Tab-separated table of C-alpha atoms in Angstrom:
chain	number	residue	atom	x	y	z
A	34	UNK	CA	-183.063	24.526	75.383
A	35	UNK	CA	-185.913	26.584	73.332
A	36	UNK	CA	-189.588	25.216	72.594
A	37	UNK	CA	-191.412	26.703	69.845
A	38	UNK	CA	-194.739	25.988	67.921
A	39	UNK	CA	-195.249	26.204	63.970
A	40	UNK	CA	-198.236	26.232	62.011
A	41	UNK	CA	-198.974	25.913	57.828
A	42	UNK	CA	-202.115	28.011	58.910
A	43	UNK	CA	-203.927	24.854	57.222
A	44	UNK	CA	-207.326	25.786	55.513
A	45	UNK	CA	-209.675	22.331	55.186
A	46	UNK	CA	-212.876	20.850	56.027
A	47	UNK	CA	-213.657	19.991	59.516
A	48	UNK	CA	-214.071	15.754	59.120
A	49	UNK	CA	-216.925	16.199	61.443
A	50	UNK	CA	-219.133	18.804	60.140
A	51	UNK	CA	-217.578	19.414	56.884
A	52	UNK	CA	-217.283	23.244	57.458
A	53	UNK	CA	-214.334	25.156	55.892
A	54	UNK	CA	-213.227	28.335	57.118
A	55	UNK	CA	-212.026	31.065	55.252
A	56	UNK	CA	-208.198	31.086	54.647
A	57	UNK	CA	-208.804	35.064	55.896
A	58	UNK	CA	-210.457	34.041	59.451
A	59	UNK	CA	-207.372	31.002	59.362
A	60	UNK	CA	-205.102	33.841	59.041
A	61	UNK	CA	-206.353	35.801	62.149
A	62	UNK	CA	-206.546	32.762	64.183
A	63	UNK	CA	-202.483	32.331	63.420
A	64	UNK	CA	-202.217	35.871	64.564
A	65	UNK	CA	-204.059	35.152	68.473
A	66	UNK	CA	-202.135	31.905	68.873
A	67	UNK	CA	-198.593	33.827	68.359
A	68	UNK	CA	-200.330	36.717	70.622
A	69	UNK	CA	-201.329	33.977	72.895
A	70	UNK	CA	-197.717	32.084	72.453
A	71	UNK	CA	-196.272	34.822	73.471
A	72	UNK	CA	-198.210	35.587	76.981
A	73	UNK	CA	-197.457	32.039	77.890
A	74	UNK	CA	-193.467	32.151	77.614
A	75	UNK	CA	-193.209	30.338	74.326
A	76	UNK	CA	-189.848	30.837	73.025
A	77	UNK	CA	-190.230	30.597	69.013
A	78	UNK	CA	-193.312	30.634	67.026
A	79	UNK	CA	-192.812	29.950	63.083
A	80	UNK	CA	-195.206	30.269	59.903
A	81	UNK	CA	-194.729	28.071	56.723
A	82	UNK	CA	-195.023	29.468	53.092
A	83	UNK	CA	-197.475	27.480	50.686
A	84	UNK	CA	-199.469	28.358	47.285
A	85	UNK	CA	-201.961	25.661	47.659
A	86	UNK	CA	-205.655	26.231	48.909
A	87	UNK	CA	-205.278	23.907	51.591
A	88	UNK	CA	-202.934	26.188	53.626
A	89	UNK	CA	-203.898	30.170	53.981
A	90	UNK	CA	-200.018	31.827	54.226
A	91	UNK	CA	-198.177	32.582	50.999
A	92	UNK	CA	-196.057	35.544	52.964
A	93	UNK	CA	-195.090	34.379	56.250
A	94	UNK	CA	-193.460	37.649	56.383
A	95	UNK	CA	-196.459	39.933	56.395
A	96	UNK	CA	-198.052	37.486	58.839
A	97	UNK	CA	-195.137	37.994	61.408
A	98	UNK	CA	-194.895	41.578	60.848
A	99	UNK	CA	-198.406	41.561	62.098
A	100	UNK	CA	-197.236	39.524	65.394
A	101	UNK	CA	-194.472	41.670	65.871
A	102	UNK	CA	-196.193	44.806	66.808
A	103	UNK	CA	-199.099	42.955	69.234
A	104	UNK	CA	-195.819	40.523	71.185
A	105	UNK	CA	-192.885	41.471	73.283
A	106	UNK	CA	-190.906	38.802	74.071
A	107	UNK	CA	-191.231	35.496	71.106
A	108	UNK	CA	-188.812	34.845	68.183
A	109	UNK	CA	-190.585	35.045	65.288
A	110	UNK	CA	-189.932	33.337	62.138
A	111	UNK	CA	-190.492	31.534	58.704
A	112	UNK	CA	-191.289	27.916	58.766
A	113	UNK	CA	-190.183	27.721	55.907
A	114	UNK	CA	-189.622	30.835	53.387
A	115	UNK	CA	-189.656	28.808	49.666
A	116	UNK	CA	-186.085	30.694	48.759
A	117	UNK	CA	-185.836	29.257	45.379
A	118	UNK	CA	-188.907	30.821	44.083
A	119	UNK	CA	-188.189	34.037	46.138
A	120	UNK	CA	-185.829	36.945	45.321
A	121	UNK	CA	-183.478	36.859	48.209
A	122	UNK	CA	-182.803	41.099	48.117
A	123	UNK	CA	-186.973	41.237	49.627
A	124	UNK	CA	-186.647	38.680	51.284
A	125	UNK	CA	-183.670	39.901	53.283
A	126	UNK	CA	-185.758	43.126	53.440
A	127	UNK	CA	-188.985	41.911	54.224
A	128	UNK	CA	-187.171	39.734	57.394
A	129	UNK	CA	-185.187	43.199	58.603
A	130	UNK	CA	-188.470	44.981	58.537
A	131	UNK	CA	-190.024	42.670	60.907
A	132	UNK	CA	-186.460	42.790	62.658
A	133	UNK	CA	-187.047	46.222	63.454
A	134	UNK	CA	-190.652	46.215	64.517
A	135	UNK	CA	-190.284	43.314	66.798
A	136	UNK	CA	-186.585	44.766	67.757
A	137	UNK	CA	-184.680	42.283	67.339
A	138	UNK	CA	-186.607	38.773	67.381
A	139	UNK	CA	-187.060	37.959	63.824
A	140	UNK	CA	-185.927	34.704	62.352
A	141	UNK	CA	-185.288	33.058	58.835
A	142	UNK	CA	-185.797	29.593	57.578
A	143	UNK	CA	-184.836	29.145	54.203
A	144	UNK	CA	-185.897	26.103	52.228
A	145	UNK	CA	-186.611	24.661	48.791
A	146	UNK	CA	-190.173	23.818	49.877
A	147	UNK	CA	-192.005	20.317	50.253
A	148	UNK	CA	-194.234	21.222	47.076
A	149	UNK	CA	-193.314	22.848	43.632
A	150	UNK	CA	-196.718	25.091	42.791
A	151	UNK	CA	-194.136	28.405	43.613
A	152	UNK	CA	-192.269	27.240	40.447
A	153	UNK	CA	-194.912	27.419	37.686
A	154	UNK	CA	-196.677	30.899	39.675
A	155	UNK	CA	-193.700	32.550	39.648
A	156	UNK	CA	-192.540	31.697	36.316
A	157	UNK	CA	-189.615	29.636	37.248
A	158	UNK	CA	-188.101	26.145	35.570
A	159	UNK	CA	-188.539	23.086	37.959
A	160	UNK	CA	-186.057	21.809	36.519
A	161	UNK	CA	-183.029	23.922	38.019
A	162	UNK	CA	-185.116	23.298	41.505
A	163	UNK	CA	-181.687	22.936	43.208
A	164	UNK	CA	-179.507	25.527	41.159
A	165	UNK	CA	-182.316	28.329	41.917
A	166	UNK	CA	-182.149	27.245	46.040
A	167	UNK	CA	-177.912	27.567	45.909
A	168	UNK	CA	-177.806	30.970	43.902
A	169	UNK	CA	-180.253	32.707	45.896
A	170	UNK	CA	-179.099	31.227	49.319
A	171	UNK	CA	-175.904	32.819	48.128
A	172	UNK	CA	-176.867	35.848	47.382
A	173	UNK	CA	-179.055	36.091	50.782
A	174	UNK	CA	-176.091	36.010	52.800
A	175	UNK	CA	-174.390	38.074	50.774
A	176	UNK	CA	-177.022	40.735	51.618
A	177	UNK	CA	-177.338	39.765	55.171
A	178	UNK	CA	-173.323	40.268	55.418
A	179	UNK	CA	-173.019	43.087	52.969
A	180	UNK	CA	-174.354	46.799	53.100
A	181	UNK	CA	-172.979	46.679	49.666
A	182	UNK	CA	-173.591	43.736	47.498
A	183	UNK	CA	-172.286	42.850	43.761
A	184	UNK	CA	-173.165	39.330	42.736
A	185	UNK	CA	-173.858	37.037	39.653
A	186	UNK	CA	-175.447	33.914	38.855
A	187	UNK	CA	-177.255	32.030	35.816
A	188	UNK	CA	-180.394	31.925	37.487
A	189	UNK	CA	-181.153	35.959	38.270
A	190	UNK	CA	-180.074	39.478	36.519
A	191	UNK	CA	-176.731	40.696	38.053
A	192	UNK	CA	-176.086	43.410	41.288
A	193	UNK	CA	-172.951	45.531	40.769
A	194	UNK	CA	-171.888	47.273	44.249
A	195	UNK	CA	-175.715	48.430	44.931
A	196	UNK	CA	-177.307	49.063	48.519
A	197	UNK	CA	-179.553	46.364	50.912
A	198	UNK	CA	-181.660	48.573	53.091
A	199	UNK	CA	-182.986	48.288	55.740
A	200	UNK	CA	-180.155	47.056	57.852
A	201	UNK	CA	-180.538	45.125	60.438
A	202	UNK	CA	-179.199	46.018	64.020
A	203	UNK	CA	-177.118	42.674	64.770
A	204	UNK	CA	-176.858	39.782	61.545
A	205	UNK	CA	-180.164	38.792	61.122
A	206	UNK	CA	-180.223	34.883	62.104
A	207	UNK	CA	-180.966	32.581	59.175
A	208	UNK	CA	-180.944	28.860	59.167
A	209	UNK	CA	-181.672	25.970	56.733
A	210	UNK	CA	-184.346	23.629	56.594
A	211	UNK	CA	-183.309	19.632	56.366
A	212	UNK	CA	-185.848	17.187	55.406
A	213	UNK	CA	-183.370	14.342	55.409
A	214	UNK	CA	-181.043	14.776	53.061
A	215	UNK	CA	-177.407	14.164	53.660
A	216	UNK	CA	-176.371	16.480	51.323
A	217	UNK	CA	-178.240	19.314	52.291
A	218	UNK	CA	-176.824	18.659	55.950
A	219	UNK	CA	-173.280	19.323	54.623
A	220	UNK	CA	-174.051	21.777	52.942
A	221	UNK	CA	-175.529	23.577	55.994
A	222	UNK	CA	-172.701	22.344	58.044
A	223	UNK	CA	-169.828	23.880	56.058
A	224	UNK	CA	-171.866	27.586	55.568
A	225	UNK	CA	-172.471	27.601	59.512
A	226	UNK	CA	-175.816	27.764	59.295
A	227	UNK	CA	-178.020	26.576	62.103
A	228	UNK	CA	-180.388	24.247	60.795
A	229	UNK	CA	-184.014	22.718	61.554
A	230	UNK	CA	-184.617	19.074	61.071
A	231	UNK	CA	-187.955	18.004	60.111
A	232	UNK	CA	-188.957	14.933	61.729
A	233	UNK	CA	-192.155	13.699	59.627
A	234	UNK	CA	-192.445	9.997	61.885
A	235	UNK	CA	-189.957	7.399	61.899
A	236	UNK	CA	-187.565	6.464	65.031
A	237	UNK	CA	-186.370	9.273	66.727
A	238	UNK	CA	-183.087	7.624	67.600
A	239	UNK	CA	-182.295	6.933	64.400
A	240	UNK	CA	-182.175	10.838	63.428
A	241	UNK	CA	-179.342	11.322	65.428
A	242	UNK	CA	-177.197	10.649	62.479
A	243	UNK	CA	-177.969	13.863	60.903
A	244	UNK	CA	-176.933	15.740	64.021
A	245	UNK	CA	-173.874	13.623	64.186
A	246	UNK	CA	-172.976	14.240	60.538
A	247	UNK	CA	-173.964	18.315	61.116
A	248	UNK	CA	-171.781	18.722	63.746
A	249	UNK	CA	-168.558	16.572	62.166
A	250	UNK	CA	-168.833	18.940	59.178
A	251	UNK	CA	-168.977	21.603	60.735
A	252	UNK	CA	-165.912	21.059	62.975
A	253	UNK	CA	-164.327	20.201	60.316
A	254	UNK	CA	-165.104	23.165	57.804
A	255	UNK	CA	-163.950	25.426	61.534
A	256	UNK	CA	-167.341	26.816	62.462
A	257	UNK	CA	-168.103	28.017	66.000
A	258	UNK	CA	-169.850	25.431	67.515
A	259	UNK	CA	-171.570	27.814	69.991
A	260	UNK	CA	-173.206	29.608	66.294
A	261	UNK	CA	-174.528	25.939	65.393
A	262	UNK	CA	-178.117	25.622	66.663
A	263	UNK	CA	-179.554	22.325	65.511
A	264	UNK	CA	-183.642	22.035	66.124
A	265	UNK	CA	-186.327	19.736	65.176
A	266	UNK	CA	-189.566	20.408	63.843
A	267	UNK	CA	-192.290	17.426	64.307
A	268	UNK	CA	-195.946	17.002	63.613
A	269	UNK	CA	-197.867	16.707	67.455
A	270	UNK	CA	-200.509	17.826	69.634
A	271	UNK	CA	-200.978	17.577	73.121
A	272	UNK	CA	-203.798	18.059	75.597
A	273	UNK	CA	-204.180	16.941	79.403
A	274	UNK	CA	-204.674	13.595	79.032
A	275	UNK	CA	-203.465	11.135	76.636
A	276	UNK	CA	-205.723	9.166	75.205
A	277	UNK	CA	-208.286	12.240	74.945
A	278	UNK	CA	-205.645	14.126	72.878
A	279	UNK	CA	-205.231	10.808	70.439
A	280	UNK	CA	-209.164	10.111	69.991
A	281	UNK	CA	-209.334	14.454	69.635
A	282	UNK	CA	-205.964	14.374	67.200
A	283	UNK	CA	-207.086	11.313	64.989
A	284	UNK	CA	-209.771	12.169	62.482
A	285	UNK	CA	-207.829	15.882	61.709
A	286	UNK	CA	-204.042	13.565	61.170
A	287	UNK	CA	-206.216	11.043	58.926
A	288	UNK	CA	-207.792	13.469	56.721
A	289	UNK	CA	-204.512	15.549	56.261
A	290	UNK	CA	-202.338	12.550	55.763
A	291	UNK	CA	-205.091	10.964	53.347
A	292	UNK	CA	-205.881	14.556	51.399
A	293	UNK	CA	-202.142	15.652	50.606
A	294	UNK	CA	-200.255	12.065	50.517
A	295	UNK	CA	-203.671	10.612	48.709
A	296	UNK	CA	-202.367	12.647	45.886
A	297	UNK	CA	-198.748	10.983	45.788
A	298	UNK	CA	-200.260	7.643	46.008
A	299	UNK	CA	-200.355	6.461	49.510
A	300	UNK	CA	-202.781	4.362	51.295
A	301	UNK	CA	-205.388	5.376	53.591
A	302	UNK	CA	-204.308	6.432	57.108
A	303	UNK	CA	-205.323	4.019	59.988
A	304	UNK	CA	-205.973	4.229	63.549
A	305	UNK	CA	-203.842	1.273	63.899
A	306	UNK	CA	-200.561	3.232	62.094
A	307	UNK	CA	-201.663	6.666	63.620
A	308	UNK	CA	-201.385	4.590	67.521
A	309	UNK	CA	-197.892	3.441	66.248
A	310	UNK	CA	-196.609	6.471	65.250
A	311	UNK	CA	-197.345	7.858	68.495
A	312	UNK	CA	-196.260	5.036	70.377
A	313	UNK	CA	-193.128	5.927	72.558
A	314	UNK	CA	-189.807	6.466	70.681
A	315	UNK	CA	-191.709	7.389	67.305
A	316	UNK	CA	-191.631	10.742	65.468
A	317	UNK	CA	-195.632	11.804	66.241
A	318	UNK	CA	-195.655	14.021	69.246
A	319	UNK	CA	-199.149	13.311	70.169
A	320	UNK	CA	-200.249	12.511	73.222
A	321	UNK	CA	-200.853	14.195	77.410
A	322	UNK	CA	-197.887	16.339	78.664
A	323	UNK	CA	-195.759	13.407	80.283
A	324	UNK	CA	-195.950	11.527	76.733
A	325	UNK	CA	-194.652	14.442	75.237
A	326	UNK	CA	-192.126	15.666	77.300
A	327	UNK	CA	-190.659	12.154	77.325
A	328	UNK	CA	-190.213	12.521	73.323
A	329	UNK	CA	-188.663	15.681	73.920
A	330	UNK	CA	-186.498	14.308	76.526
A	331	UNK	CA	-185.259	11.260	74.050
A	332	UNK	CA	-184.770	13.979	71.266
A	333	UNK	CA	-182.260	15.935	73.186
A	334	UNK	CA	-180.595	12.858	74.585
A	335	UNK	CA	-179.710	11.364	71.188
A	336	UNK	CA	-179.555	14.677	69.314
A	337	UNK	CA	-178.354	17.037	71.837
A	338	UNK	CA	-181.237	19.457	69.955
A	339	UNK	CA	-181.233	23.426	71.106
A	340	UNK	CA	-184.884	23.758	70.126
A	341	UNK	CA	-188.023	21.473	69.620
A	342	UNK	CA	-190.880	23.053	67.727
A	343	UNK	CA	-193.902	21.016	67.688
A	344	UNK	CA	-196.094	21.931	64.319
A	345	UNK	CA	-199.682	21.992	65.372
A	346	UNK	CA	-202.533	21.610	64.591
A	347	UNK	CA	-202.558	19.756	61.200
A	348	UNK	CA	-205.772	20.509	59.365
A	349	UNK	CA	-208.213	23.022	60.456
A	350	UNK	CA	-209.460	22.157	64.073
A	351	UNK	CA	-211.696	24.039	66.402
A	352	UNK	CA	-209.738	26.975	67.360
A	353	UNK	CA	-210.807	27.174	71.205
A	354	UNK	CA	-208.966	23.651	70.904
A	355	UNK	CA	-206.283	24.536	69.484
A	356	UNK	CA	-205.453	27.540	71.811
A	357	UNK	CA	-206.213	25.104	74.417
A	358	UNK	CA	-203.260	22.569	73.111
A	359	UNK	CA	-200.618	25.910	73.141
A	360	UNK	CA	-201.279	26.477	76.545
A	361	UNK	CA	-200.968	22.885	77.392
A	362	UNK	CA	-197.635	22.740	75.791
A	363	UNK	CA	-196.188	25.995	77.104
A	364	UNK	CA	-197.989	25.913	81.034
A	365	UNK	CA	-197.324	21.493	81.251
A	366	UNK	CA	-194.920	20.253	79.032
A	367	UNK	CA	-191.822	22.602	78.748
A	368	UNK	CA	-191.912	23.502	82.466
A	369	UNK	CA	-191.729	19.496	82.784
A	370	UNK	CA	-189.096	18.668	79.941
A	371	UNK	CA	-186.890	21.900	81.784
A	372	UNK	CA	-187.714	20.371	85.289
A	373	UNK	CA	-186.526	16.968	83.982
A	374	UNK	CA	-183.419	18.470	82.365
A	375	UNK	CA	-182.257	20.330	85.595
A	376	UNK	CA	-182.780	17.136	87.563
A	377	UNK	CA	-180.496	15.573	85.780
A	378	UNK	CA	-177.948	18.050	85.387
């Protein structure tokens, strides 16, 4: 099993002083955590693509490509690459380039995105949100499996038998991003793509149907099940002890939860929901390493997941604690969840 960290690189005022840092020095902090990721044995570290000021990365790309040449051993990858606002020839590109520099440890996680600001910057009609996502997924693996590619769709000009370069030394590994919809697990399932699951709260047990339904499609459309990687993604944060990391974690959740789902009409975010979320067998991976590594534990029991990411932080928190929450997660918790897991085996 893999453990991994992602970050939205989120840019937004401290709720205790009110400061805001520039989305440029949020950008350079990303860069030391992967560097410090990295030194500590993390196994994935991913970067999400937004057009929004509250988050600093629109390229994920050129952000890893500036990991790869300063770490030697972590997977680096999108979390997620926006594909249906994104010409999938550079994007192929722009993932073998990093590919190369990091030789051989980039990643791609494709996606239609969680908000639609791509669509009007890029000039593109919301309204064909899901025919723009299949066409260029399409076309994406066409490039990733074909020197040589000749394609055509409705939704981009034509390629007729014309050149992807650079190549990349092995297929360059690309999955697809679920946020809980069946059909978009299918869909996965019968391409044999590995996918990642994003687990925004809610029972973890009761999640396990999407890895159920993955894997029964995919047997079914004759994938390898050893090609089939099937990891989570959830909001968390985790420090030494557990109630510190809550009263720590709290105001940052509250004002992120309130700023972004304000907007879409939800209520305000309480202490009282926040402590129930976190509260053994729930989605929110917040707590001391024990707490944590227990929710890891319960994911891979009921999911049988190969990778847990844990996105952190959410909003912009104090950067000496936030390096301090990576290396409680990579130096406590996964040498506990692997401890646990070769007990029992």
């Amino acid at each position: 099993m893999e453990f991994g960290i992602s970050t939205f690189a989120d840019v937004m005022p401290d709720p205790h002083t009110g400061v805001t840092i520039s989305q440029a020095e949020r950008i350079r902090q990303v860069v030391d955590d992967i560097v410090l990721a990295d030194e500590l044995g993390v196994d994935f570290y991913g970067v999400g693509e937004h057009h929004r000021p509250e988050f600093a990365v629109s390229s994920p790309a050129i952000v890893l490509a500036a990991a790869a040449g300063k770490t030697k051993h972590i997977t680096l990858g999108s979390a997620v690459t926006v594909l249906s606002t994104s010409d999938p020839i550079r994007v192929y590109q722009d993932f073998a380039t990093i590919d190369a520099i990091s030789n051989g440890r980039a990643e791609l996680l494709v996606g239609r995105g969680a908000f639609t600001e791509s669509f009007p910057l890029f000039g593109f009609d919301l309204n064909q949100y899901d025919l723009l996502f299949d066409e260029r997924l399409e076309l994406l693996l066409k490039a990733r499996d074909n020197e040589f590619v000749t394609w055509k769709g409705k939704t981009r000009s034509p390629i007729d038998n014309l050149g992807v370069y650079p190549r990349t030394e092995k297929p360059l590994n690309i999955s697809m991003a679920l946020g809980g919809s069946r059909s978009t697990v299918m869909k996965a399932a019968k391409l044999g793509l590995p996918v990642v699951l994003a687990m925004l709260g809610g029972n973890i047990v009761d999640f396990s149907n999407y890895a159920t339904l993955y894997r029964a499609v995919a047997q079914e459309s004759r994938h390898d099940s050893d090609q089939l990687k099937f990891s989570v993604q959830a909001h968390g944060f985790v420090l030494n002890d557990n109630k510190e990391t809550a009263d720590t974690f709290f105001p940052y959740i509250q004002y992120y939860r309130n700023h972004l789902l304000g907007e879409r009409g939800f209520p305000p975010y309480t202490r009282d929901e926040f402590d129930y979320a976190r509260s053994p067998g729930q989605g929110l991976f917040v707590g001391g390493p024990e707490e944590v590594a227990d929710k890891i534990l319960l994911l891979r029991k009921h999911l049988n997941i190969d990778r847990f990411i844990i996105q952190m932080p959410l909003a912009t928190m104090p950067h000496d604690i936030v390096q301090e929450a990576i290396s409680v997660y990579a130096t406590k918790v996964i040498p506990l969840v692997r401890e646990k897991i070769e007990a029992e085996d």
